[in-house]
Coordinates of C-alpha atoms and ligand atoms in Angstrom, one line a residue:
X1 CA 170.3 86.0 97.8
X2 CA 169.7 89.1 95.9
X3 CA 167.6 92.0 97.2
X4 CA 166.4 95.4 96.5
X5 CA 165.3 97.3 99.5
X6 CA 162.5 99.6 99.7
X7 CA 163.7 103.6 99.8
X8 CA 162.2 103.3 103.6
X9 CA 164.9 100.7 104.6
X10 CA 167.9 101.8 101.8
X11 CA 171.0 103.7 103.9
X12 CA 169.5 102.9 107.3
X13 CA 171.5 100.8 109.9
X14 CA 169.3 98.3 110.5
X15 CA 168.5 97.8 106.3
X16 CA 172.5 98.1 105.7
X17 CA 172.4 94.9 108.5
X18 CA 169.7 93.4 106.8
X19 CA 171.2 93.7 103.0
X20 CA 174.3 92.5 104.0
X21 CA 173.0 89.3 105.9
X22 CA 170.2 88.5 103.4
X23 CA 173.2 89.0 100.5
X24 CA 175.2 86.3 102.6
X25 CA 172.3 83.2 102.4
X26 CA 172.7 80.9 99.4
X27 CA 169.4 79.4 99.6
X28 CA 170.7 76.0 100.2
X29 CA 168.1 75.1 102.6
X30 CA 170.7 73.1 105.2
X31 CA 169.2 75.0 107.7
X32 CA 165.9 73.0 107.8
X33 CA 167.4 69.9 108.8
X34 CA 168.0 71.1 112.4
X35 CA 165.3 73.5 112.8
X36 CA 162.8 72.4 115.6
X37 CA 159.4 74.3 114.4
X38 CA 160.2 73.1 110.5
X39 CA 160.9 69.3 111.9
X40 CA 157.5 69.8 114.0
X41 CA 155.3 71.8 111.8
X42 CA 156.7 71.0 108.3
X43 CA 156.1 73.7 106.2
X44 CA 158.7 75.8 105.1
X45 CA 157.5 79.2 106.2
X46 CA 158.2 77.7 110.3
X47 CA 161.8 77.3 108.7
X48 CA 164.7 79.2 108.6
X49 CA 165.2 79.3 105.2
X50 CA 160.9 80.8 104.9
X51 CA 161.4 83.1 107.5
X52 CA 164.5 85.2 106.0
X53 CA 162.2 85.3 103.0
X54 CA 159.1 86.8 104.5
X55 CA 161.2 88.9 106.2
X56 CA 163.3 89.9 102.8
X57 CA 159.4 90.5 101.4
X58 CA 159.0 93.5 103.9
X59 CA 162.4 94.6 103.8
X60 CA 161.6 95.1 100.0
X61 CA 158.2 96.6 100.8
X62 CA 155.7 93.8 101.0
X63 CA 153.0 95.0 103.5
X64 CA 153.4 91.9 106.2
X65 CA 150.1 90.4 107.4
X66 CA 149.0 88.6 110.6
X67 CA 150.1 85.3 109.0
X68 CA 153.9 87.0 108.3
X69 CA 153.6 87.4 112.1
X70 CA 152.6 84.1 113.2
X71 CA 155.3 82.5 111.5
X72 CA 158.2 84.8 112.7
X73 CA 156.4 84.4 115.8
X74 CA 156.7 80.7 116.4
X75 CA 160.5 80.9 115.6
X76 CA 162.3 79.8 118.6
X77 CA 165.3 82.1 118.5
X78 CA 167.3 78.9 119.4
X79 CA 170.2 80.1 116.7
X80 CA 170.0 76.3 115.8
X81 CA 170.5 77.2 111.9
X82 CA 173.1 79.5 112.3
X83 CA 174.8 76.7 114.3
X84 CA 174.3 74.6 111.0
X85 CA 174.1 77.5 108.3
X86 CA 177.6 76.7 106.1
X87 CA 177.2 80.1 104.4
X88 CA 177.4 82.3 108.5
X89 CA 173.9 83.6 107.9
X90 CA 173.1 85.9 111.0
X91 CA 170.0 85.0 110.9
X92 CA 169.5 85.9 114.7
X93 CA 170.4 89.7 113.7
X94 CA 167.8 89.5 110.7
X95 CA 165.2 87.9 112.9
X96 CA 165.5 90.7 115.4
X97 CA 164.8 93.7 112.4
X98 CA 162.0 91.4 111.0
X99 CA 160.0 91.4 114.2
X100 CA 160.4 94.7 115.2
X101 CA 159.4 95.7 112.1
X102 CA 156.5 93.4 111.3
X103 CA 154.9 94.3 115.2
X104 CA 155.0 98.1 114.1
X105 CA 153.1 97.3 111.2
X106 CA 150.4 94.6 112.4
X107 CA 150.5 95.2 116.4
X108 CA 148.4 92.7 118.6
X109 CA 145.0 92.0 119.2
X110 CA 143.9 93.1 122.4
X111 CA 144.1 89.8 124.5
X112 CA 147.7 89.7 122.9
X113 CA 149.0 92.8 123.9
X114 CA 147.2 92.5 127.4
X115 CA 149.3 89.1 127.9
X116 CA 152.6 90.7 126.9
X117 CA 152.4 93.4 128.6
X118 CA 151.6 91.3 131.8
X119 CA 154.6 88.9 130.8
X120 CA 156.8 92.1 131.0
X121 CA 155.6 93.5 133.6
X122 CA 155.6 90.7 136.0
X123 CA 158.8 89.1 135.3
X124 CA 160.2 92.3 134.4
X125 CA 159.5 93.2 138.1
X126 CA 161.3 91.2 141.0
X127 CA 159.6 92.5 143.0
X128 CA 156.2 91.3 142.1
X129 CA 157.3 88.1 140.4
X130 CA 159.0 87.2 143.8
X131 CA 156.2 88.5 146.0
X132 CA 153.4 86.5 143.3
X133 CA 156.0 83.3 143.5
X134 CA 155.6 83.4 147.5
X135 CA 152.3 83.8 147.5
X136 CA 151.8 80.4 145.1
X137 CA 154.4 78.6 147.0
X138 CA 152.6 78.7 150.0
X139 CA 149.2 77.1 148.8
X140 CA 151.4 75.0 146.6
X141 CA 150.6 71.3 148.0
X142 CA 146.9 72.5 147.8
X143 CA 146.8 73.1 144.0
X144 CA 146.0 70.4 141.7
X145 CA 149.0 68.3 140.8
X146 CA 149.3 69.4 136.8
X147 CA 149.2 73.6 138.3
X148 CA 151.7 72.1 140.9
X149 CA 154.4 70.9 138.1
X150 CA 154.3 74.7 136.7
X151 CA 155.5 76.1 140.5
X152 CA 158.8 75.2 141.8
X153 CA 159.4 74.6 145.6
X154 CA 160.9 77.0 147.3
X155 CA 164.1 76.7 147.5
X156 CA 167.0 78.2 150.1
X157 CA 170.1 79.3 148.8
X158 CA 172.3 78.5 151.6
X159 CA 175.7 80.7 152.4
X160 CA 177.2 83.3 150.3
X161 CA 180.9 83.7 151.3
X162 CA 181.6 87.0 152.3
X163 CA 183.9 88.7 149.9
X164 CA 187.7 88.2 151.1
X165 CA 189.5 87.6 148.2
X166 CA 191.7 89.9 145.9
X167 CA 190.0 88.1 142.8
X168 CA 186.4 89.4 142.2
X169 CA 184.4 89.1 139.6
X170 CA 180.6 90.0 139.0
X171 CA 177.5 87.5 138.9
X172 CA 174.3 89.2 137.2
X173 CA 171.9 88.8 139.6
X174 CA 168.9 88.6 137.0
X175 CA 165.1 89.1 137.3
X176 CA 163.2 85.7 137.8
X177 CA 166.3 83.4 138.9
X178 CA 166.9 85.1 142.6
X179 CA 163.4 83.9 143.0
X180 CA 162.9 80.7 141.6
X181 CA 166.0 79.3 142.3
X182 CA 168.2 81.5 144.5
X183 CA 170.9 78.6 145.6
X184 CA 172.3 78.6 142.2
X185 CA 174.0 81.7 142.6
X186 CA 175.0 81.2 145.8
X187 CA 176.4 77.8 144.7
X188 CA 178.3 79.9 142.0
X189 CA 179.7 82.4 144.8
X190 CA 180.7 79.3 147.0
X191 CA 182.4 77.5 144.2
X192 CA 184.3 80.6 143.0
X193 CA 185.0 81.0 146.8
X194 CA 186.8 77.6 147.2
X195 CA 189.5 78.4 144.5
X196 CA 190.2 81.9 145.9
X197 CA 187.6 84.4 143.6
X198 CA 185.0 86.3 145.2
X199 CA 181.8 86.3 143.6
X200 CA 180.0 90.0 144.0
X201 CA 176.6 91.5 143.0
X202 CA 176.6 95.4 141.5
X203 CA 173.3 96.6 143.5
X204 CA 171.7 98.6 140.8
X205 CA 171.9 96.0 138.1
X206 CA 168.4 93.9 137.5
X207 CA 167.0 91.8 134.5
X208 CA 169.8 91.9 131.4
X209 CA 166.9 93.3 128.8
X210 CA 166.3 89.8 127.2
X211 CA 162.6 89.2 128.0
X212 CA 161.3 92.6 126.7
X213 CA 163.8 92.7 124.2
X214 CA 162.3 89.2 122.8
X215 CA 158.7 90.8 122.9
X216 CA 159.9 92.8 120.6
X217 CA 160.3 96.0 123.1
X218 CA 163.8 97.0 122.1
X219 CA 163.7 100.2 124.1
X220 CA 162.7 98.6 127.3
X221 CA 165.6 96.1 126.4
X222 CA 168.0 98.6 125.8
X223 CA 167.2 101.0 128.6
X224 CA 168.1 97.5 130.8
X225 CA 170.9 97.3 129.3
X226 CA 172.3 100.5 130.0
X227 CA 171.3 100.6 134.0
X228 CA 173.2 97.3 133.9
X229 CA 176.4 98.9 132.0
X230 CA 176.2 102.0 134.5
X231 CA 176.1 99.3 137.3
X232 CA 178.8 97.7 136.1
X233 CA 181.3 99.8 135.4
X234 CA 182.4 101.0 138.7
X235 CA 183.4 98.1 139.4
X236 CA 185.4 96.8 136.2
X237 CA 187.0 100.6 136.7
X238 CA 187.7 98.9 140.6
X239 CA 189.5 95.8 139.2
X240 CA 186.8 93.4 138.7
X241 CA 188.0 90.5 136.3
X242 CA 184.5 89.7 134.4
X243 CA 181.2 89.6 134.5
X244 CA 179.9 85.8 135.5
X245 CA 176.2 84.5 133.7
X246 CA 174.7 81.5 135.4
X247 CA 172.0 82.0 133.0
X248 CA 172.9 81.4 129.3
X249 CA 169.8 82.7 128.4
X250 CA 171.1 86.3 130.4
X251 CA 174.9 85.6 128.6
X252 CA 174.1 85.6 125.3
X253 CA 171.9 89.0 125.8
X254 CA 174.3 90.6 127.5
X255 CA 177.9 89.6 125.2
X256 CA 175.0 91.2 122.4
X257 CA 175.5 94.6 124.4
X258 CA 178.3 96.1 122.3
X259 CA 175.8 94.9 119.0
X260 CA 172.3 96.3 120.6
X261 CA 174.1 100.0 121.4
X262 CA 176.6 100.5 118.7
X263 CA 174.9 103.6 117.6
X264 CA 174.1 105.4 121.2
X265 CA 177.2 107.3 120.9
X266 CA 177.1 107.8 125.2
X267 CA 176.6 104.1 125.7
X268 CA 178.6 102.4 122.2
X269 CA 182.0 102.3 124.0
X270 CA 180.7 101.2 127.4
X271 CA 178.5 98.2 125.4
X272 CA 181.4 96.8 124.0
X273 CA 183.4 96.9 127.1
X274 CA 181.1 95.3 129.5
X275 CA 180.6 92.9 126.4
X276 CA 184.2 91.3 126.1
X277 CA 184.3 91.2 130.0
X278 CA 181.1 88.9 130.3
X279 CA 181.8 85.1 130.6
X280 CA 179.5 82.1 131.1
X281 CA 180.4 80.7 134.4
X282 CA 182.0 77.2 132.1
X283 CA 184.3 79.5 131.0
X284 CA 185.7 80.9 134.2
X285 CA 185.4 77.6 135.3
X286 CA 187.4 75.8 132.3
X287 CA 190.2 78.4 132.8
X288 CA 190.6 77.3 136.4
X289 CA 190.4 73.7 135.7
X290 CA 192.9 72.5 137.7
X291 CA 192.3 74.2 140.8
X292 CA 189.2 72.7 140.7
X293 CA 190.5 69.0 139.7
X294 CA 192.4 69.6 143.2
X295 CA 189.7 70.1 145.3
X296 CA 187.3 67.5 143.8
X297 CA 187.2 63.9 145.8
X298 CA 184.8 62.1 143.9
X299 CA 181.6 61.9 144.9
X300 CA 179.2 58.7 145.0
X301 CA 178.8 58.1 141.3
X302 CA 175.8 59.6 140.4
X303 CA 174.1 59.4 136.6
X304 CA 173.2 62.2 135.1
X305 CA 171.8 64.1 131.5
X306 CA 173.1 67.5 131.0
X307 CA 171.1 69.3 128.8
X308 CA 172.9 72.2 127.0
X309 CA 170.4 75.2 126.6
X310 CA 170.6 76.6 123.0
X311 CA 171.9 80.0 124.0
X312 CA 174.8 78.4 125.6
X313 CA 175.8 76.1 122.4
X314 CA 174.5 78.3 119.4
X315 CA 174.2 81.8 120.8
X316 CA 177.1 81.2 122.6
X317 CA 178.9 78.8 120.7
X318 CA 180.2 77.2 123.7
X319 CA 180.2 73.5 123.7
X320 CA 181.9 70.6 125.8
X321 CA 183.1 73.2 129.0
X322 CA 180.4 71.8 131.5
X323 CA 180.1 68.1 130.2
X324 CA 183.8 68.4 130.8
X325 CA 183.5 69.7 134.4
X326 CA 181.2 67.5 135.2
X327 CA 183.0 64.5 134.5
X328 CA 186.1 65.6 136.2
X329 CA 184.2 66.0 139.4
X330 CA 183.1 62.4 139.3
X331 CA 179.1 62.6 137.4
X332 CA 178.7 60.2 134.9
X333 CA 177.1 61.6 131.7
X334 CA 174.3 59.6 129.9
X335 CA 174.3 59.7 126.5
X336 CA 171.7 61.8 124.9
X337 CA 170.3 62.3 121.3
X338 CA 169.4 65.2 119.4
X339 CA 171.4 67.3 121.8
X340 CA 171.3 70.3 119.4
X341 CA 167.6 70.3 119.7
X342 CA 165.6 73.3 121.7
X343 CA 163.3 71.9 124.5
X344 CA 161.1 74.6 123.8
X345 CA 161.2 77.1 126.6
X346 CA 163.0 79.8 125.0
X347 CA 162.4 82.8 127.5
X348 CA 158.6 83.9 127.1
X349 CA 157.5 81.2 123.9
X350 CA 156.4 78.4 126.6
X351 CA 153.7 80.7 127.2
X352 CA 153.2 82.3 124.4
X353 CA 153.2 79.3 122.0
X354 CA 152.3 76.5 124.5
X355 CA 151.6 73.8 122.0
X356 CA 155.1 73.6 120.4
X357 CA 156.5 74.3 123.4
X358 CA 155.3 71.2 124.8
X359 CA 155.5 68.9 121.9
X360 CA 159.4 69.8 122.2
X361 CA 159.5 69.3 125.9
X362 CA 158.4 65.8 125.3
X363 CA 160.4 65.2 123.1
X364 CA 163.5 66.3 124.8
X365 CA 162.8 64.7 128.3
X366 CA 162.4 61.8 126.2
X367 CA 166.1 61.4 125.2
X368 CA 167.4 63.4 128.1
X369 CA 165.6 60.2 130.4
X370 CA 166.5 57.7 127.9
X371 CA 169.5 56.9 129.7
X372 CA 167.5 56.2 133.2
X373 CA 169.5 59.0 134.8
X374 CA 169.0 60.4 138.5
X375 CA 169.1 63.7 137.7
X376 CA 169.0 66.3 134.7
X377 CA 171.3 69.2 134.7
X378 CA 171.0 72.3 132.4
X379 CA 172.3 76.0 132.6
X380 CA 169.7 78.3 132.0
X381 CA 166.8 79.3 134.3
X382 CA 164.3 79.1 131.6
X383 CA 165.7 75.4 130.6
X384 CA 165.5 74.4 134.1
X385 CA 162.1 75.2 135.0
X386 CA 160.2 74.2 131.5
X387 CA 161.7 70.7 132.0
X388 CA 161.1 70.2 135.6
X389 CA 157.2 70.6 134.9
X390 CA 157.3 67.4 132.8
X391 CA 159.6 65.6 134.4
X392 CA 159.7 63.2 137.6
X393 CA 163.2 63.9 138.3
X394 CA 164.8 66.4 139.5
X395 CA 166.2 68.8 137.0
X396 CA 168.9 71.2 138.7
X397 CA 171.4 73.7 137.7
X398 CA 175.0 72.3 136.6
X399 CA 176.8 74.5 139.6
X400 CA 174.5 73.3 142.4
X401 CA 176.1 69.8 141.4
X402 CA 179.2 71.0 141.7
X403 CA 178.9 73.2 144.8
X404 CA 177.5 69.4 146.4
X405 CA 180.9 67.8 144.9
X406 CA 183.0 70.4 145.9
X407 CA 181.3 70.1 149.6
X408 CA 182.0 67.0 150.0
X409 CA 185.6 66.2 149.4
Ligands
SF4_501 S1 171.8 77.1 105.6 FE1 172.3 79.3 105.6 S2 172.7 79.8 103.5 FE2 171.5 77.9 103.5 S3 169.4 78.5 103.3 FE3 169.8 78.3 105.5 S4 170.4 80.4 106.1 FE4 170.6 80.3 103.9
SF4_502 S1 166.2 80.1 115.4 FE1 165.6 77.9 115.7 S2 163.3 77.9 115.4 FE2 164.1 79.8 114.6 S3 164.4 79.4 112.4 FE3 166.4 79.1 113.5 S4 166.5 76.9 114.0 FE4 164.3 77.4 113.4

């Protein structure tokens, strides 16, 4: 595609990014086929295809309008098109330069701003958000049964081994999931235990920067990012062999680190390290494979749908490792269509753009229950807890499934 920058954006990293990206999409339109907003919505400006052209119209000095924003906006990040784009568009990357630039020039209304600023804030904050989540849970069976579906059960966590092993590695703790659902951690920690690694916490690390970085703060974002990295690094420097996500969602923001701070000259170095060292917890787990096939009697067959979150299978581009893991410790996978489809959670959008949110929920419960399964399984926080307020059976984190296999053989 060829463009001509405006002088503002000529020569400055983020329009030498944006140049060379929009220079790499051929205009083929592929990328529609598996976009969720252009399937629901129809119109070519929800696509990917319309969005790297609005956001090419600003790059080359359009003046963007509320309308520009709305549709960048209701875009998903699901990374869906680059999953399908044949050309490598990176159109996450271009995305990410749009919005930042299109909020600086329109802003929010007041009701707007007020609601993403609370968003921040309060899930920003583990201290509120778990303090507010208590509070709820305890007048919980006397809240209608629709406001009910929206707030999870507590839920204990159970044992954390204590650390005894020679193998450590590092979970991210994370912002909302310690409160929402703080066994799936310490189902990690015991899993890791059982084939000899112990699973650790760095104190001073908190949220990985996603959520503000996706309301378009990148400098709250970034400054997350770098408490995490000076967390961190002790410990790598100690011997520490990665850095574990249970939380795609947290994953893919954090193996962007080395991307988000290439120019901070005091952070550059330190971004990139942390990146390479951070591994979904599939991949720890598909590298140790065999330990685990040792350990795993069977369980009671039990039916499940695993739904893989989009920033495990596009951001991440990590396909198959749980299905796989699963299977070997005795679940029995249901078929499911449309598996490349986002249910519509995507960090903050299922409140901030309820109605498509919740026409892809549907539609993903759908197929994911097609199967009459027991159970649903995902691996992202976000996934997890969008899908459990439609559904009327359970939906759980892969690695609480495991930690029950693993307990009882
Ligand atoms: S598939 Fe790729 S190259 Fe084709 S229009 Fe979409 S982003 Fe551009
Ligand atoms: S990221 Fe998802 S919603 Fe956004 S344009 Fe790509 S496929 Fe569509």
């Amino acid at each position: 595609m060829q463009t001509t920058l405006a002088d503002s954006f000529r020569n400055t990293p983020d329009g030498d990014t944006a140049e060379r990206i929009l220079r790499s999409c051929v205009h083929c339109g592929f990328c529609l086929a598996t976009c969720p907003t252009y399937q629901l919505l129809g119109n070519e400006l929800d696509s990917p295809r319309g969005r790297i052209y609005l956001i090419k119209q600003v790059l080359e000095g359009t003046t963007p309008t509320a309308k520009t924003q709305r549709h960048l906006d209701r875009c998903l990040t699901c990374r869906n098109c680059e999953t399908t784009c044949p050309s490598g568009v990176e159109y996450g990357k271009l995305l990410d330069i749009g919005r930042h630039l299109v909020e600086k020039k329109v802003g929010r209304g007041a009701r707007e701003a007020a609601t993403r600023a609370a968003l921040k804030t309060g899930l920003l904050s583990p201290t509120l958000f778990n303090s507010a989540l208590k509070l709820v849970q305890c007048v919980r069976s006397l809240l209608p049964g629709f406001l009910q579906t929206h707030i999870p059960a507590s839920d204990p966590a159970g044992v954390w081994p204590q650390p005894v092993h020679a193998r450590r590695m590092l979970v991210l703790q994370g912002c909302v999931q310690p409160g929402l659902k703080p066994n799936i951690n310490a189902a990690t920690a015991r899993v890791l235990d059982r084939i000899g690694i112990s699973l650790i916490a760095a104190d001073k690390a908190g949220c990985c920067g996603a959520l503000a970085h996706h309301l378009n703060d990148s400098d709250d974002g970034l400054d997350a990012a770098r408490r995490n990295i000076d967390a961190w690094l002790p410990h790598l420097d100690a011997g520490v062999e990665a850095i574990v996500m249970t939380a795609s969602g947290c994953g893919v923001m954090v193996k962007d680190y080395g991307w988000l701070l290439r120019h901070d000259p005091a952070y550059a170095d330190k971004a990139a390290r942390v990146s390479t060292t951070t591994k979904d917890i599939s991949e720890v787990l598909v590298a140790e494979a065999d330990a685990l096939k040792r350990l795993t009697a069977h369980p009671a067959p039990q039916r499940i749908a695993y739904h893989p979150p989009c920033t495990l299978q596009h951001g991440q581009k990590l396909t198959g490792g749980v299905e796989a893991l699963l299977t070997q410790a005795g679940f029995e996978l249901t078929a499911v269509v449309e598996k490349h489809l986002c249910c519509g959670s995507a960090g903050t959008y299922s409140i901030l753009q309820p109605d498509i949110a919740n026409q892809l929920k549907a539609r993903k419960l759908g197929h994911l229950q097609a199967g009459a399964p027991e159970m649903i399984v995902t691996a992202n926080i976000g996934c997890l807890t969008h899908l459990q307020s439609g559904s009327q059976i359970p939906v759980r984190h892969w690695m609480e499934l495991l930690d029950d296999a693993l307990a009882a053989s």
